[in-house]
Backbone as a chain_set.jsonl record, in Angstrom:
{"seq": "XXXXXXXXXXXXXXXXXXXXXXXXXXXXXXXXXXXXXXXXXXXXXXXXXXXXXXXXXXXXXXXXXXXXXXXXXXXXXXXXXXX", "coords": {"N": [[0.914, -1.661, 21.415], [-0.429, -0.907, 23.288], [1.773, 0.457, 24.614], [2.509, 2.932, 23.385], [-0.295, 3.757, 23.576], [-0.172, 4.168, 26.717], [2.386, 6.691, 26.456], [1.103, 8.293, 24.783], [-0.645, 9.252, 26.89], [1.044, 9.796, 28.755], [1.988, 12.061, 27.381], [0.246, 13.527, 27.051], [-0.538, 14.406, 29.86], [1.399, 15.38, 30.362], [1.767, 17.615, 29.026], [-0.56, 18.726, 30.233], [-3.233, 18.402, 28.968], [-4.939, 16.246, 29.386], [-7.728, 15.006, 31.691], [-8.221, 14.862, 34.927], [-9.315, 12.427, 37.771], [-10.219, 12.242, 40.642], [-10.317, 10.459, 43.402], [-11.163, 7.774, 45.788], [-9.293, 5.354, 46.74], [-8.591, 2.146, 47.01], [-5.009, 1.09, 47.389], [-3.114, -1.012, 47.568], [-4.817, -3.207, 46.225], [-4.278, -2.465, 43.507], [-1.524, -1.983, 42.693], [-1.073, -4.317, 42.964], [-2.294, -5.91, 40.859], [-1.087, -4.198, 38.554], [1.823, -4.956, 39.333], [1.228, -8.093, 38.815], [1.112, -7.462, 35.929], [3.085, -6.579, 34.517], [4.988, -8.746, 35.691], [5.905, -10.815, 33.41], [7.3, -9.505, 31.664], [8.947, -8.417, 33.476], [10.405, -10.901, 34.739], [11.2, -12.055, 32.391], [13.506, -10.211, 31.867], [15.209, -10.795, 34.184], [14.375, -9.438, 36.309], [13.662, -9.303, 39.603], [10.434, -8.958, 41.368], [8.223, -8.186, 44.069], [5.139, -8.729, 45.987], [4.131, -7.796, 48.92], [1.344, -8.355, 50.733], [-0.538, -6.036, 52.968], [-3.04, -7.795, 55.17], [-5.192, -7.097, 57.426], [-4.621, -4.271, 57.603], [-4.627, -3.177, 54.732], [-1.711, -2.264, 53.611], [0.9, -2.55, 51.729], [3.586, -3.797, 50.423], [6.192, -3.45, 48.392], [9.012, -5.198, 46.511], [11.395, -4.913, 44.78], [13.779, -4.5, 42.357], [17.017, -2.765, 42.131], [16.863, 0.715, 41.23], [14.498, 0.506, 39.82], [12.078, 2.347, 42.118], [13.197, 4.537, 41.58], [12.178, 5.266, 39.277], [9.363, 4.527, 39.706], [8.899, 6.277, 41.593], [9.136, 8.993, 39.678], [6.891, 8.692, 38.31], [5.01, 8.939, 40.278], [5.128, 11.158, 41.787], [4.945, 12.925, 39.359], [1.903, 12.309, 38.635], [1.133, 13.2, 41.199], [1.335, 15.988, 40.975], [-0.152, 16.848, 39.324], [-2.163, 19.618, 38.919]], "CA": [[0.222, -0.909, 21.263], [-0.234, -0.047, 24.758], [2.867, 1.407, 25.099], [2.095, 3.921, 22.145], [-1.084, 4.524, 24.09], [0.629, 4.907, 27.371], [2.768, 7.126, 26.189], [-0.041, 9.465, 24.577], [-1.794, 9.386, 28.02], [2.01, 10.302, 29.614], [2.167, 13.108, 26.591], [-1.588, 14.616, 27.12], [-0.519, 14.384, 31.249], [2.558, 16.468, 30.873], [0.537, 18.709, 28.716], [-1.98, 19.147, 31.069], [-4.681, 18.059, 28.48], [-6.217, 14.807, 30.707], [-8.178, 15.539, 32.858], [-7.825, 13.411, 36.384], [-10.204, 12.514, 38.552], [-9.842, 12.21, 42.202], [-11.153, 9.391, 43.621], [-10.676, 7.181, 46.944], [-8.702, 3.918, 45.765], [-7.251, 0.747, 47.882], [-4.178, 1.188, 46.178], [-3.338, -2.545, 47.582], [-5.42, -4.172, 44.808], [-4.054, -2.274, 42.2], [-0.061, -2.07, 42.947], [-0.948, -5.673, 42.898], [-2.685, -6.151, 39.371], [0.282, -3.633, 37.692], [2.639, -5.98, 39.668], [1.33, -9.089, 38.133], [0.595, -7.429, 34.594], [4.484, -6.786, 34.228], [5.645, -9.969, 36.117], [6.339, -11.928, 32.335], [8.349, -8.722, 31.065], [10.26, -8.33, 34.51], [11.058, -12.511, 34.857], [12.285, -12.328, 31.11], [14.488, -9.531, 32.01], [15.281, -11.427, 34.874], [14.399, -8.851, 36.964], [12.658, -9.558, 40.865], [9.4, -8.148, 41.512], [7.376, -9.281, 44.793], [4.463, -7.653, 46.198], [3.237, -8.736, 49.675], [0.113, -7.102, 51.332], [-1.316, -6.311, 54.901], [-4.534, -8.289, 55.036], [-5.399, -6.249, 58.582], [-4.6, -3.074, 57.252], [-3.977, -2.894, 53.506], [-0.786, -1.59, 53.352], [1.63, -3.059, 50.182], [5.196, -3.514, 50.34], [6.971, -3.943, 46.903], [10.04, -5.456, 46.502], [11.906, -4.492, 43.306], [15.051, -4.276, 41.768], [17.218, -1.455, 42.24], [16.415, 1.548, 40.194], [12.581, 1.053, 39.739], [11.839, 2.912, 43.011], [12.915, 5.849, 40.992], [11.279, 5.546, 38.16], [7.916, 4.822, 40.556], [8.548, 7.839, 41.865], [9.044, 9.948, 38.671], [5.56, 8.954, 37.69], [4.341, 9.287, 41.052], [5.192, 12.525, 41.341], [4.383, 13.432, 38.208], [0.61, 12.242, 39.04], [0.636, 14.075, 42.002], [2.005, 17.056, 40.611], [-0.982, 17.998, 37.714], [-3.938, 19.724, 38.943]], "C": [[-0.512, -0.532, 22.671], [0.276, 0.65, 25.176], [2.588, 2.392, 24.427], [0.774, 5.047, 22.991], [-0.735, 5.021, 25.968], [1.505, 6.193, 27.254], [2.63, 8.331, 25.382], [-0.408, 10.024, 25.786], [-0.339, 9.96, 28.732], [1.78, 11.972, 28.808], [0.984, 14.429, 27.682], [-0.971, 15.098, 28.909], [-0.102, 15.437, 31.291], [1.882, 18.307, 30.016], [-0.808, 19.926, 29.512], [-3.042, 19.269, 30.38], [-5.45, 17.16, 28.639], [-6.649, 15.523, 31.492], [-8.408, 14.037, 34.036], [-8.966, 13.976, 37.226], [-9.801, 12.172, 39.548], [-11.0, 11.541, 42.878], [-10.649, 8.597, 45.082], [-9.946, 5.594, 46.304], [-7.833, 3.001, 46.774], [-6.108, 0.508, 46.892], [-3.496, -0.186, 46.33], [-3.102, -3.437, 46.439], [-4.8, -3.609, 43.686], [-2.701, -1.859, 41.656], [-0.255, -4.081, 42.47], [-1.502, -6.423, 41.398], [-1.639, -5.472, 38.896], [1.224, -4.309, 37.818], [2.554, -7.35, 38.71], [1.107, -9.316, 36.469], [1.604, -7.6, 33.795], [5.022, -7.713, 34.616], [6.05, -10.576, 34.585], [7.407, -10.41, 32.087], [9.637, -8.242, 32.037], [10.954, -9.721, 34.761], [11.951, -12.568, 33.504], [13.056, -11.234, 30.968], [15.427, -9.619, 33.449], [15.466, -10.346, 36.525], [13.054, -9.089, 38.275], [11.485, -8.385, 41.302], [8.593, -9.041, 42.781], [6.774, -8.402, 45.418], [3.528, -8.244, 47.695], [2.37, -7.522, 50.387], [-0.363, -7.795, 52.976], [-2.335, -6.648, 54.88], [-5.352, -7.527, 55.836], [-5.407, -4.817, 57.648], [-4.231, -2.039, 55.81], [-3.481, -1.995, 52.976], [-0.403, -2.764, 52.626], [2.801, -2.628, 50.578], [5.864, -4.452, 49.045], [8.266, -3.912, 47.25], [10.62, -5.56, 45.191], [13.252, -4.083, 43.333], [15.717, -2.735, 41.786], [17.069, -0.485, 40.903], [14.81, 2.095, 39.434], [12.135, 1.367, 40.809], [11.877, 3.61, 42.33], [12.098, 6.427, 39.896], [9.356, 5.404, 38.64], [7.756, 5.959, 41.297], [8.436, 9.363, 41.359], [7.412, 9.993, 38.492], [5.298, 8.926, 38.831], [4.027, 10.493, 41.015], [4.478, 14.035, 40.458], [2.635, 13.505, 38.091], [0.32, 13.484, 39.694], [0.8, 16.184, 42.094], [0.739, 18.076, 39.519], [-2.134, 17.936, 39.145], [-4.909, 19.074, 38.826]], "O": [[-1.247, 0.456, 22.661], [-0.144, 1.495, 25.966], [2.209, 3.188, 25.286], [0.713, 6.273, 23.082], [-1.064, 6.135, 26.376], [1.265, 6.927, 28.214], [3.495, 9.188, 25.201], [-0.518, 11.249, 25.844], [-0.675, 10.853, 29.51], [1.462, 12.946, 29.491], [0.986, 15.41, 28.426], [-1.029, 16.31, 29.115], [-0.607, 16.4, 31.869], [1.706, 19.473, 30.367], [-1.423, 20.988, 29.427], [-3.918, 20.037, 30.779], [-6.577, 17.134, 28.145], [-6.14, 16.531, 31.981], [-8.634, 12.832, 33.929], [-9.424, 15.104, 37.413], [-8.706, 11.621, 39.437], [-12.184, 11.871, 42.935], [-9.534, 8.973, 45.444], [-10.407, 4.992, 45.335], [-6.682, 3.177, 47.172], [-6.206, -0.112, 45.833], [-3.216, -0.694, 45.244], [-2.161, -4.033, 45.915], [-4.769, -4.374, 42.722], [-2.56, -1.462, 40.499], [0.473, -4.773, 41.758], [-0.999, -7.475, 41.004], [-0.804, -6.345, 38.657], [1.832, -4.577, 36.783], [3.491, -7.704, 37.994], [0.982, -10.356, 35.823], [1.597, -8.288, 32.774], [5.969, -7.908, 33.855], [7.15, -11.047, 34.874], [8.521, -10.594, 32.579], [10.765, -7.87, 31.717], [12.159, -9.657, 35.004], [13.105, -12.995, 33.461], [13.445, -11.108, 29.807], [16.206, -8.726, 33.781], [16.278, -10.443, 37.446], [11.848, -9.064, 38.03], [11.705, -7.191, 41.504], [8.342, -10.241, 42.663], [7.329, -7.324, 45.627], [2.513, -8.937, 47.619], [2.587, -6.32, 50.538], [-0.479, -8.826, 53.637], [-3.054, -5.732, 54.48], [-6.353, -7.112, 55.254], [-6.434, -4.509, 57.044], [-3.824, -0.882, 55.709], [-3.967, -1.14, 52.235], [-1.031, -3.82, 52.703], [3.113, -1.505, 50.973], [5.966, -5.665, 48.863], [8.784, -3.072, 47.986], [10.184, -6.471, 44.487], [13.768, -3.411, 44.225], [15.075, -1.72, 41.514], [17.154, -0.906, 39.749], [14.287, 3.088, 38.928], [11.295, 0.484, 40.985], [10.753, 3.891, 41.916], [11.578, 7.522, 39.678], [8.405, 5.97, 38.101], [6.697, 6.515, 41.587], [8.031, 10.389, 41.906], [6.753, 11.033, 38.516], [4.74, 8.129, 38.077], [3.044, 10.995, 40.469], [3.979, 15.148, 40.624], [2.07, 14.478, 37.593], [-0.32, 14.454, 39.288], [0.513, 17.106, 42.857], [0.697, 19.249, 39.146], [-2.627, 17.085, 39.887], [-6.019, 19.598, 38.925]]}, "num_chains": 1, "name": "protein.A"}
């Protein structure tokens, strides 16, 4: 069910029918949460995911399998290109 909702949201985003709001976000905790949410799927598929956060500056480093970076770049650029 969540996958269907995500696909519908992606479709709405592409169609420009979803409302986006701008907000300051501490990105490191969001990345950690997302990685932890998908970790069981990654582990089942033999995909390595690791997150290292910088405590002092809030930086985040994600170590991931080849190919995942490109997917992350596509999603990020899609979100950034929407008004």
